[in-house]
Short mmCIF file of C-alpha atoms and ligand atoms in Angstrom, two decimals:
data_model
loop_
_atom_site.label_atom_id
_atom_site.label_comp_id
_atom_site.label_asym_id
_atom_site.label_seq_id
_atom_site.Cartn_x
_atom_site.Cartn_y
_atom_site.Cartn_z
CA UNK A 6 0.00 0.00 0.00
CA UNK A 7 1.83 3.39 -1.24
CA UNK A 8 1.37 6.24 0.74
CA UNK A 9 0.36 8.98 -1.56
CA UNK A 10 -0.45 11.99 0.61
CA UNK A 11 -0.07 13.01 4.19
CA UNK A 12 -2.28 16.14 5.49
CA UNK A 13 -1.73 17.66 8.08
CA UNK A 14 -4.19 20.32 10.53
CA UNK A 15 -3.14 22.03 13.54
CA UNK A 16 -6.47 22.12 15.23
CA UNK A 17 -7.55 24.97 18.50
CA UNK A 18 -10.81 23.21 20.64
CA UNK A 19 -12.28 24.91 23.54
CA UNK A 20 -12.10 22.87 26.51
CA UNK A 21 -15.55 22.45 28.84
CA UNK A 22 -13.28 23.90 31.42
CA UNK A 23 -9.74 24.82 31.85
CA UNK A 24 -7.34 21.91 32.48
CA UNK A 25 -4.65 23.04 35.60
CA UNK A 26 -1.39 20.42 36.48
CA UNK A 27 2.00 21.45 37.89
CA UNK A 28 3.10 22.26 34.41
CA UNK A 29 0.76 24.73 33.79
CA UNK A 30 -2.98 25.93 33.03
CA UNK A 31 -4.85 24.95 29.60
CA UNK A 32 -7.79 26.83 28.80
CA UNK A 33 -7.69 25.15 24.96
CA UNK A 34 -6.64 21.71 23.62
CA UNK A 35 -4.20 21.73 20.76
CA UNK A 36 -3.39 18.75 18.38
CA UNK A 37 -2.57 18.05 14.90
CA UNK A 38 -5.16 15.93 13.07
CA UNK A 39 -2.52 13.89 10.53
CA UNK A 40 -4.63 12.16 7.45
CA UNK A 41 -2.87 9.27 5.64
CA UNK A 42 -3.83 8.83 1.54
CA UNK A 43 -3.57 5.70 0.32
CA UNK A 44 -5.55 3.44 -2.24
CA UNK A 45 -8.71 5.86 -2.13
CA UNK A 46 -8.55 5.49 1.63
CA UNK A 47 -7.58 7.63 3.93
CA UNK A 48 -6.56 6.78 7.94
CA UNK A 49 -6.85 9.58 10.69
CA UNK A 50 -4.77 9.81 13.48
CA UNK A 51 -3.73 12.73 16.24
CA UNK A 52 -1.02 14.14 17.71
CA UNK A 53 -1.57 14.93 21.02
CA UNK A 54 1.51 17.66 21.38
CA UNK A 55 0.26 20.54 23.21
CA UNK A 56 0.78 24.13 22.67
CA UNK A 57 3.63 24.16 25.44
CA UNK A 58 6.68 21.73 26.04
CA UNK A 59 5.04 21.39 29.69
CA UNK A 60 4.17 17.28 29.59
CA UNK A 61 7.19 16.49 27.63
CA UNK A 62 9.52 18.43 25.49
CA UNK A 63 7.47 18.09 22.47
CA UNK A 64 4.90 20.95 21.17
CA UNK A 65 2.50 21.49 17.84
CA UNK A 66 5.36 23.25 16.44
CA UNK A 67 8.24 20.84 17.27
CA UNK A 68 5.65 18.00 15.88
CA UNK A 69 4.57 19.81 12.83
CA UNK A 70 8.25 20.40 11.70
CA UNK A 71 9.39 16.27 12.89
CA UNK A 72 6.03 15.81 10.75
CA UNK A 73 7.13 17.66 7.40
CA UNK A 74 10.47 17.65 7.02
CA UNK A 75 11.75 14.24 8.89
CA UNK A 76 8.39 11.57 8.90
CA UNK A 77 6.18 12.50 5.89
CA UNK A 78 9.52 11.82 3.67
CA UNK A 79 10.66 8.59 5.04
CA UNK A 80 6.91 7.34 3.97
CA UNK A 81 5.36 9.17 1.15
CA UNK A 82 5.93 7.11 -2.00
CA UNK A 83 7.11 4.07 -0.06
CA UNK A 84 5.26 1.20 0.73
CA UNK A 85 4.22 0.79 4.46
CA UNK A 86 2.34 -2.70 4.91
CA UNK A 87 3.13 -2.35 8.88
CA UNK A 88 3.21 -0.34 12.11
CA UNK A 89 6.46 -2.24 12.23
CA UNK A 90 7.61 -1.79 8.52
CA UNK A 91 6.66 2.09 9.69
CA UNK A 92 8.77 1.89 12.61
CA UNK A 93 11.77 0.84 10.71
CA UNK A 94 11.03 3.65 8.29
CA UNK A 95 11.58 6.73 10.97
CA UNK A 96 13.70 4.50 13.19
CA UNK A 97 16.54 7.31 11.89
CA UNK A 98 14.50 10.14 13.02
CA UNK A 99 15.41 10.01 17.34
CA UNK A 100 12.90 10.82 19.87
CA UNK A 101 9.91 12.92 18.96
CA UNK A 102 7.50 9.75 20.13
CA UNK A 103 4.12 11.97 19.54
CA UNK A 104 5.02 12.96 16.24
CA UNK A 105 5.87 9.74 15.30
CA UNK A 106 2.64 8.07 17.17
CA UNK A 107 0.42 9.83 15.29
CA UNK A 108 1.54 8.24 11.98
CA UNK A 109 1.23 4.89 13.17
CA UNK A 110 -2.09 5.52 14.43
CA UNK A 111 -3.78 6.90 11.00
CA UNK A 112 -1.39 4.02 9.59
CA UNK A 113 -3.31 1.45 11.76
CA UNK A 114 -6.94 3.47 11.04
CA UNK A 115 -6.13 2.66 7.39
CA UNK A 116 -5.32 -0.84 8.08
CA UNK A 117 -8.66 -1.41 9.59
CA UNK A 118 -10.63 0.32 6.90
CA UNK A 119 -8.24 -2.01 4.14
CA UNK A 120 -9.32 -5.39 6.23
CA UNK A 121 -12.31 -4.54 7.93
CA UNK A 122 -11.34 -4.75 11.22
CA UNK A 123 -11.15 -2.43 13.75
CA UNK A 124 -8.50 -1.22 15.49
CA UNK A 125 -9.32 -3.06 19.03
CA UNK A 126 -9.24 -6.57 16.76
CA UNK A 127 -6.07 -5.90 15.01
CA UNK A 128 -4.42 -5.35 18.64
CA UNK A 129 -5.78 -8.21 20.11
CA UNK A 130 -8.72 -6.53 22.55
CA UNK A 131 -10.82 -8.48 24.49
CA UNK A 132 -13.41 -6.16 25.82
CA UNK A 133 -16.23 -4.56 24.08
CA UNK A 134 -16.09 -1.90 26.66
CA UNK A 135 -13.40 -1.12 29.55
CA UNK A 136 -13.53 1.11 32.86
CA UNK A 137 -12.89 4.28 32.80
CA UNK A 138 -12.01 7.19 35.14
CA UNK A 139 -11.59 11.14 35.31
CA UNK A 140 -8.45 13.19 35.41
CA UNK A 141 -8.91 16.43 37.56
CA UNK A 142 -6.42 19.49 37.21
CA UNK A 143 -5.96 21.61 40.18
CA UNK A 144 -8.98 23.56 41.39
CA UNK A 145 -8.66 26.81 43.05
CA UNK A 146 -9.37 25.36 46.63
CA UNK A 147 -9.47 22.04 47.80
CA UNK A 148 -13.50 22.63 48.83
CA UNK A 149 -13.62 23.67 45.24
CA UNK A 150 -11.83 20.51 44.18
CA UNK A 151 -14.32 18.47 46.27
CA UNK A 152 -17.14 20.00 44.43
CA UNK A 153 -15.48 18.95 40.97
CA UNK A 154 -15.28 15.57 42.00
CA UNK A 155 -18.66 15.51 43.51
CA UNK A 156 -20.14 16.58 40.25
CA UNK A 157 -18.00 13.28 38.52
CA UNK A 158 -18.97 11.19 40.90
CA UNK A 159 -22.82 12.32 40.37
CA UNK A 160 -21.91 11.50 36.92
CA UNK A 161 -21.12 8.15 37.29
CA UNK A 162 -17.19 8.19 37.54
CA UNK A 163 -15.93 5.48 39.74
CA UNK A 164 -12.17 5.94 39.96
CA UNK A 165 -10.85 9.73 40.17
CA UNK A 166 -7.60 11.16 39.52
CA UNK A 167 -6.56 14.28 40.56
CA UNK A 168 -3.41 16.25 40.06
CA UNK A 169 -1.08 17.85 42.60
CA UNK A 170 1.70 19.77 43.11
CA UNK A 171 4.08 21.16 46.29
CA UNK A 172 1.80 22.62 48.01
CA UNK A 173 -1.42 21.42 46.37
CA UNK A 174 -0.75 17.65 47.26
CA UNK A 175 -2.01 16.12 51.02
CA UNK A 176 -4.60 18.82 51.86
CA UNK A 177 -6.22 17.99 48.48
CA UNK A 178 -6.09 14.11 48.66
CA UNK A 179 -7.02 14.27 52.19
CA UNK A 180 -10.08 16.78 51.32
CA UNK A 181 -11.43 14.44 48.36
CA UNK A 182 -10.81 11.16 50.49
CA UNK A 183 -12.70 12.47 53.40
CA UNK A 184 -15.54 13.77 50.98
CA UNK A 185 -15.37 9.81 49.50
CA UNK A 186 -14.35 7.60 51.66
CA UNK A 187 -14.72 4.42 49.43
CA UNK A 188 -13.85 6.20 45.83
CA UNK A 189 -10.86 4.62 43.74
CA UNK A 190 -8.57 7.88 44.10
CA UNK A 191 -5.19 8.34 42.23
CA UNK A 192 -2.99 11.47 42.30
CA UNK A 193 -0.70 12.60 39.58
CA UNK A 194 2.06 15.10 40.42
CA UNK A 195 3.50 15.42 36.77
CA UNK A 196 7.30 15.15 37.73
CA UNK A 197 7.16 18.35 40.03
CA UNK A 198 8.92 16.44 43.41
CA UNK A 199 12.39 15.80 44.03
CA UNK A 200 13.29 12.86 46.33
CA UNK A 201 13.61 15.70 49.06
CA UNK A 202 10.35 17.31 49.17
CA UNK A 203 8.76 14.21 48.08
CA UNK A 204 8.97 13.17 51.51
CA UNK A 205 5.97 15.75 52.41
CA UNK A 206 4.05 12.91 50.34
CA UNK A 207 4.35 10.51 52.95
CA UNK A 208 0.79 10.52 54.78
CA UNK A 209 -0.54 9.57 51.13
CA UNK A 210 0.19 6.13 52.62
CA UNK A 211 -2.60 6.66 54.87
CA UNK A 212 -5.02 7.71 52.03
CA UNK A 213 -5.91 4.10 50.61
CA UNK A 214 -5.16 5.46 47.16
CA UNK A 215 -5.06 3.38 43.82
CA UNK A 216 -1.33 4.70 43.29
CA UNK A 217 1.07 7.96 42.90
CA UNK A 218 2.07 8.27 39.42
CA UNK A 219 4.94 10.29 38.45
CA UNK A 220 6.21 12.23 41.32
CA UNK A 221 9.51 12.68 40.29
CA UNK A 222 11.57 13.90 37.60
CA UNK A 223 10.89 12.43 33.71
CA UNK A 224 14.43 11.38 32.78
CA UNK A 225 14.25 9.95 36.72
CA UNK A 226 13.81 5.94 37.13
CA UNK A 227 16.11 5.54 39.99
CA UNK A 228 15.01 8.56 41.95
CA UNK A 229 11.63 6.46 41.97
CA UNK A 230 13.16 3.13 43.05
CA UNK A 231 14.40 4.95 46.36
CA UNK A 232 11.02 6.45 47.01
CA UNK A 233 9.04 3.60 46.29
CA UNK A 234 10.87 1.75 48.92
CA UNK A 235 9.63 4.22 51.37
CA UNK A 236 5.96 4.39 50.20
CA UNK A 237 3.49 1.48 50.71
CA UNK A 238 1.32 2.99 48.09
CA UNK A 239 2.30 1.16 44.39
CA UNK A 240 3.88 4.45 42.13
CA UNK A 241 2.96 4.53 38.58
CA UNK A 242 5.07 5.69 35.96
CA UNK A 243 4.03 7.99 33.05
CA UNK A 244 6.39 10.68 31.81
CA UNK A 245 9.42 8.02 32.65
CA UNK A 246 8.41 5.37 30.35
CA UNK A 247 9.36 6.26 26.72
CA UNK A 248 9.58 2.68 25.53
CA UNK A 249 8.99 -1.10 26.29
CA UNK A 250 12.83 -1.11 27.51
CA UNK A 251 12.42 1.74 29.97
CA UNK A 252 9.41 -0.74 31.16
CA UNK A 253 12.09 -2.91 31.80
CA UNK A 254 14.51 -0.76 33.36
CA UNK A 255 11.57 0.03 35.81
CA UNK A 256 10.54 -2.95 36.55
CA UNK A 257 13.69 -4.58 37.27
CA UNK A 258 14.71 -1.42 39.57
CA UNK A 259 11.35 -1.92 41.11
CA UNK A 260 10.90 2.03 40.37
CA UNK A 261 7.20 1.42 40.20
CA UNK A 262 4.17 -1.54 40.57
CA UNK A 263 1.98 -0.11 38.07
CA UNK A 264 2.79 1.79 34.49
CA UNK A 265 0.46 4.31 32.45
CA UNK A 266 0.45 3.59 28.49
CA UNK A 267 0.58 6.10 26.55
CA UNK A 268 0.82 5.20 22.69
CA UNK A 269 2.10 8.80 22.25
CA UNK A 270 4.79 8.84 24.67
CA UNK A 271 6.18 5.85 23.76
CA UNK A 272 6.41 6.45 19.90
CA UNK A 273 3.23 4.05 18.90
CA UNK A 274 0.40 1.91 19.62
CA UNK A 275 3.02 -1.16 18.49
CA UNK A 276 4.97 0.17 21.41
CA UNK A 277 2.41 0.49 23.37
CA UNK A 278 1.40 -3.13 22.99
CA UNK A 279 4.86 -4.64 23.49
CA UNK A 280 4.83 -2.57 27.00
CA UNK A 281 1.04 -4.15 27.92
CA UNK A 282 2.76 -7.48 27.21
CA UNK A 283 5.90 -6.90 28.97
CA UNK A 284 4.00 -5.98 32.22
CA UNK A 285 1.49 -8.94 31.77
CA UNK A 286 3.86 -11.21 31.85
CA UNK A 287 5.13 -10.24 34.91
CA UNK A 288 1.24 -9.47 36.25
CA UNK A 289 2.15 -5.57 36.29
CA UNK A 290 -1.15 -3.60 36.62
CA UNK A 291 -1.31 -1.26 33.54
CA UNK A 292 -3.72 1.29 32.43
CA UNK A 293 -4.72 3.57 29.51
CA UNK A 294 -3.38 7.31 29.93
CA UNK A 295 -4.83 10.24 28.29
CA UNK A 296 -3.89 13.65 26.74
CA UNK A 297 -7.13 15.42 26.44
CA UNK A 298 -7.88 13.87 22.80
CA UNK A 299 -9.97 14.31 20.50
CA UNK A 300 -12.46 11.93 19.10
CA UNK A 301 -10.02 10.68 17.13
CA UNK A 302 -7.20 9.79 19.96
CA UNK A 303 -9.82 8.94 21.86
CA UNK A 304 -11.30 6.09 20.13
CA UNK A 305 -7.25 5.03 19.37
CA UNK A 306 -7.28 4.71 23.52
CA UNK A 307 -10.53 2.98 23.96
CA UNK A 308 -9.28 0.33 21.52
CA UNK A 309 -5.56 -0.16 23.30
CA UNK A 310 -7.22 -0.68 26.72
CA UNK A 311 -9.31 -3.70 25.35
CA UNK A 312 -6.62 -5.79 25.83
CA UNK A 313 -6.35 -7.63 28.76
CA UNK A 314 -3.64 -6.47 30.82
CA UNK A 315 -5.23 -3.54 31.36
CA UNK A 316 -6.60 -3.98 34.69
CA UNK A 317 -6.94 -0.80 36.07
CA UNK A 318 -9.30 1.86 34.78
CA UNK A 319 -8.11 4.74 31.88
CA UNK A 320 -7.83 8.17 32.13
CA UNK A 321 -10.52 8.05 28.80
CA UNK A 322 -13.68 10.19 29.83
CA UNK A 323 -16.49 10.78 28.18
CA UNK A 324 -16.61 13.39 25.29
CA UNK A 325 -18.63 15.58 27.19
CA UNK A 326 -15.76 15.86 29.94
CA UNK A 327 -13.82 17.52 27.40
CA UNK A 328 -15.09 19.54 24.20
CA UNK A 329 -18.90 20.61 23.51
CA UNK A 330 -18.14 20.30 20.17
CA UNK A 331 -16.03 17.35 18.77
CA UNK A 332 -13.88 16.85 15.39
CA UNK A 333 -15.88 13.27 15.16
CA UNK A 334 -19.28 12.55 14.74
CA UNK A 335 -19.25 9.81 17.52
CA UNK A 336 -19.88 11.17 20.90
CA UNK A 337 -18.49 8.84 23.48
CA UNK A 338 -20.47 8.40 26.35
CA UNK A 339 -19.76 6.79 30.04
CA UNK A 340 -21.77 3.65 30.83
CA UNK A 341 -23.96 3.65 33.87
CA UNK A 342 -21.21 0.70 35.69
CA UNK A 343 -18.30 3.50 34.52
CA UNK A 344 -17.31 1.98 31.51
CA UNK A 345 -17.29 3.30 28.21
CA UNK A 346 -17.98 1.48 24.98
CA UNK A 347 -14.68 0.15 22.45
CA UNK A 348 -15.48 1.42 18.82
CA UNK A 349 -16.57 -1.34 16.68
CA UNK A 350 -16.34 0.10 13.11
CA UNK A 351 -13.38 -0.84 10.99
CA UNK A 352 -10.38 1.04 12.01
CA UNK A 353 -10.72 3.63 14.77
CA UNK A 354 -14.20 3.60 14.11
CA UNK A 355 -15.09 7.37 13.67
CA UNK A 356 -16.25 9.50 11.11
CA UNK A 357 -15.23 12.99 10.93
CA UNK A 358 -17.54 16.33 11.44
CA UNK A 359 -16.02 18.03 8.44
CA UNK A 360 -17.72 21.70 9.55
CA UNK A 361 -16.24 21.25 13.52
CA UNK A 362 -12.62 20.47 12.03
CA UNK A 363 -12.80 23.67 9.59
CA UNK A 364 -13.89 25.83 12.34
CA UNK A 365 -10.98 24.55 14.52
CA UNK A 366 -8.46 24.53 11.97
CA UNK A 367 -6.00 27.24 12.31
CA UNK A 368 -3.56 25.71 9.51
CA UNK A 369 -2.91 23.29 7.08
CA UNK A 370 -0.13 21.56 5.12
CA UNK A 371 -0.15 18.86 2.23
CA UNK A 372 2.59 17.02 1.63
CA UNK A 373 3.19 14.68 -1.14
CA UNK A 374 5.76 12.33 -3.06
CA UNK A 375 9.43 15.20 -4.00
CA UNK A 376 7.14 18.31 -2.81
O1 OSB B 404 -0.16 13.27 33.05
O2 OSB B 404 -1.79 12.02 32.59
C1 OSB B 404 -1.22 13.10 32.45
C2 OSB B 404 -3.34 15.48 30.32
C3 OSB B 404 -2.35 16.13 29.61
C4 OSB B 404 -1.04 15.83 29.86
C5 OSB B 404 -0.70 14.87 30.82
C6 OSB B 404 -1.69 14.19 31.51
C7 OSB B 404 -3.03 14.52 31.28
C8 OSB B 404 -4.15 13.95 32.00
C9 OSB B 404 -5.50 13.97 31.31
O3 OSB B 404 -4.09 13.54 33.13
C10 OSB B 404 -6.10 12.65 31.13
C11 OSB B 404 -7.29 12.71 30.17
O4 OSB B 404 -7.09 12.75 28.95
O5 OSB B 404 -8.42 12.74 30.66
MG1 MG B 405 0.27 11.51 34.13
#
C-alpha cells in the first residue's frame, strides 16, 4: 500500500473547562489531526503535542516540523504494509514519540478500513467496553476541588484522579478522600517532586489510594526506586516510560508496581502493545493514559485498553468531559457501571464532522511524493 499523501491540521478546541497540572494551566486543547492517503482510503490519526513543552519536550510546532520535514519523507511514496515496517522507516528520526505516534495511528486506522477490522481486533482486545475514570487538574481550593469531583462522581465516575503539586498535594487528597471515603482515588504530580520534598508525600500512605504516578523527575527511574521503597502505596510511571525497555529498566529497579500507556509517549500503539505485554507477563497492573484527545485519539485509547492487561481503569472520559463540540461525529459516552464502549467500526471507528474540524483549523499543510 503506497502512501500517496499526508495532510496535516493544527487544530484549537475549547475545553468544557480549563485543564490546571503542575506544568501549567490549559484553557484550549491543541493537536494536529494527521490524514494518511492511500488506495482511495484515507486513515486519521492525532497528535496529542500541546501548545507548550510542559508534559514532555514536544509541542504542535516541534511536531509539525518532525512531521514535514523528517516523517512525511521517510513514507510518502514508499510502501508501508506495517506499524512495524513504519517503525523501521523513521527509526533514523530520534525521539519525537508523539510525532511519530500519530503516523502509526492513522497508519493502523487505514489498516482497519483495508481489512475490515477495527483497530481493538487488530491489537488483540478483548473487551467490548473497559472502565474508565476522570483526570482532575488543580482547582482553586481544595473545597472547590471536592465540588469537581462531587459533580464526577454524580456523573457516574468510579475511579478519580486528581493532580497535585508542592503545596497542592495532602490537603487535596485528604479533602477528596474524606468527601469519599470508598472512591478509587489516584494522584498525579506530573514530575514536580524531588526525592527531598517528596517526603511531604508521605501521609498519602494513609489515604488508601489506587497509586502515585509520576512524582519525580521524567528522565528519573532511579530517583523512583528509592522512594518507592519508602511508600506502601504502588507508584505509577508515566512521563518516565518512553519505551517497552524503559518498562524494563523500571521494573527490574522496582521504580514502580503499576505503568500508564501512553501510545504517544512511547512512539506508537506497536509500542504500546509490546509494553502491555511486557508488564502482563510479569502481572504488572497497567492502564490507559490520556492527553485530552480528541475523538479521534480517543477512540485510538478505547481500543488499546481492550486488551487484557489492562486492569486498572483509563484516564478516557467521556466526550462531554472535554469539548462541547467534537472533530468526530461519535460522541463517546460513560456507561452507567463506569465503563465506556470500544469502537466497533473498521479502524478507529469514527467519522469525521467536516464543519467542527474547519472551524478549529487554524492551519494546514499537504505534503506529497518530492514536494
Ligand atoms: O499526566 O496524565 C497526564 C493530560 C495532559 C497531559 C498529561 C496528563 C493529562 C491527564 C489527562 O491527566 C487525562 C485525560 O485525557 O483525561
Ligand atoms: Mg500523568
Amino acid at each position: 500500500m503506497k502512501i500517496e499523501r499526508l495532510s496535516l491540521q493544527h487544530l484549537r478546541m475549547p475545553l468544557v473547562s480549563p485543564f490546571e497540572t503542575s506544568f501549567g494551566r490549559e484553557i484550549d486543547r491543541d493537536c494536529i489531526l494527521v490524514s494518511v492517503h492511500a488506495g482511495g482510503l484515507t486513515g486519521y490519526g492525532e497528535c496529542v503535542a500541546s501548545h507548550a513543552p510542559g508534559y514532555n519536550y514536544e509541542t504542535v510546532g516541534t511536531a509539525w516540523h518532525i512531521l514535514t520535514e523528517f516523517i512525511a519523507p521517510a513514507i510518502l511514496g514508499h510502501d508501508i504494509v506495517s506499524a512495524a515496517a513504519f517503525q523501521e522507516a523513521v527509526a533514523p528520526i530520534r525521539g519525537h514519540h508523539l510525532a511519530k505516534a500519530a503516523v502509526e495511528m492513522a497508519l493502523w486506522d487505514l489498516f482497519g478500513k483495508i481489512s475490515g477490522k477495527s483497530l481493538g481486533e487488530l491489537l488483540g482486545g478483548q473487551r467490548s467496553r473497559v472502565e474508565v475514570g476522570v483526570s482532575v487538574g488543580i482547582q482553586a481550593s481544595p473545597e472547590v476541588l471536592v465540588d469537581v469531583v462531587r459533580g464526577y462522581v454524580d456523573r457516574g465516575y468510579a475511579r478519580v484522579k486528581i493532580k497535585i503539586k508542592p503545596g497542592r498535594d495532602v490537603g487535596d487528597a485528604s479533602a477528596v478522600r474524606s468527601a469519599f471515603p470508598g472512591l478509587r482515588l489516584q494522584v498525579d504530580a506530573n514530575s514536580s517532586f524531588t526525592l527531598e520534598s517528596a517526603q511531604s508525600l508521605m501521609p498519602l500512605d494513609d489515604l488508601n489510594l489506587l497509586l502515585i504516578e509520576q512524582p519525580l523527575f521524567e528522565d528519573d527511574i532511579w530517583d523512583h526506586r528509592r522512594l518507592q521503597e519508602e511508600l506502601r502505596t504502588p507508584i505509577c510511571l508515566d512521563e518516565s516510560i518512553l519505551s517497552a525497555r524503559h518498562a524494563r529498566y523500571a521494573l527490574e529497579m522496582k521504580a514502580c508496581r503499576i505503568i500508564n500507556i501512553k501510545a504517544a509517549r512511547v512512539g506508537g500503539l506497536s509500542e504500546a502493545v509490546k509494553v502491555h505485554d511486557l508488564c502482563r507477563g510479569q502481572s504488572i497492573p497497567v492502564w490507559c493514559g490520556g492527553m485530552l484527545e480528541t475523538g479521534v485519539g480517543r477512540a485510538s485509547n478505547l481500543a488499546l485498553a481492550a486488551l487484557p492487561g489492562f486492569s486498572l481503569p483509563g484516564d478516557i472520559s467521556a466526550s462531554d468531559r472535554y469539548f462541547a463540540r467534537d472533530i468526530t461525529r461519535e460522541r463517546f459516552v460513560l456507561n452507567e457501571n463506569s465503563t465506556i464502549d470500544v469502537p466497533t467500526g473498521p479502524g478507529l471507528g469514527v467519522t469525521l464532522d467536516e464543519t467542527a474540524l474547519k472551524d478549529f483549523t487554524l492551519a494546514q499543510a499537504d505534503l506529497v511524493v518530492g514536494k
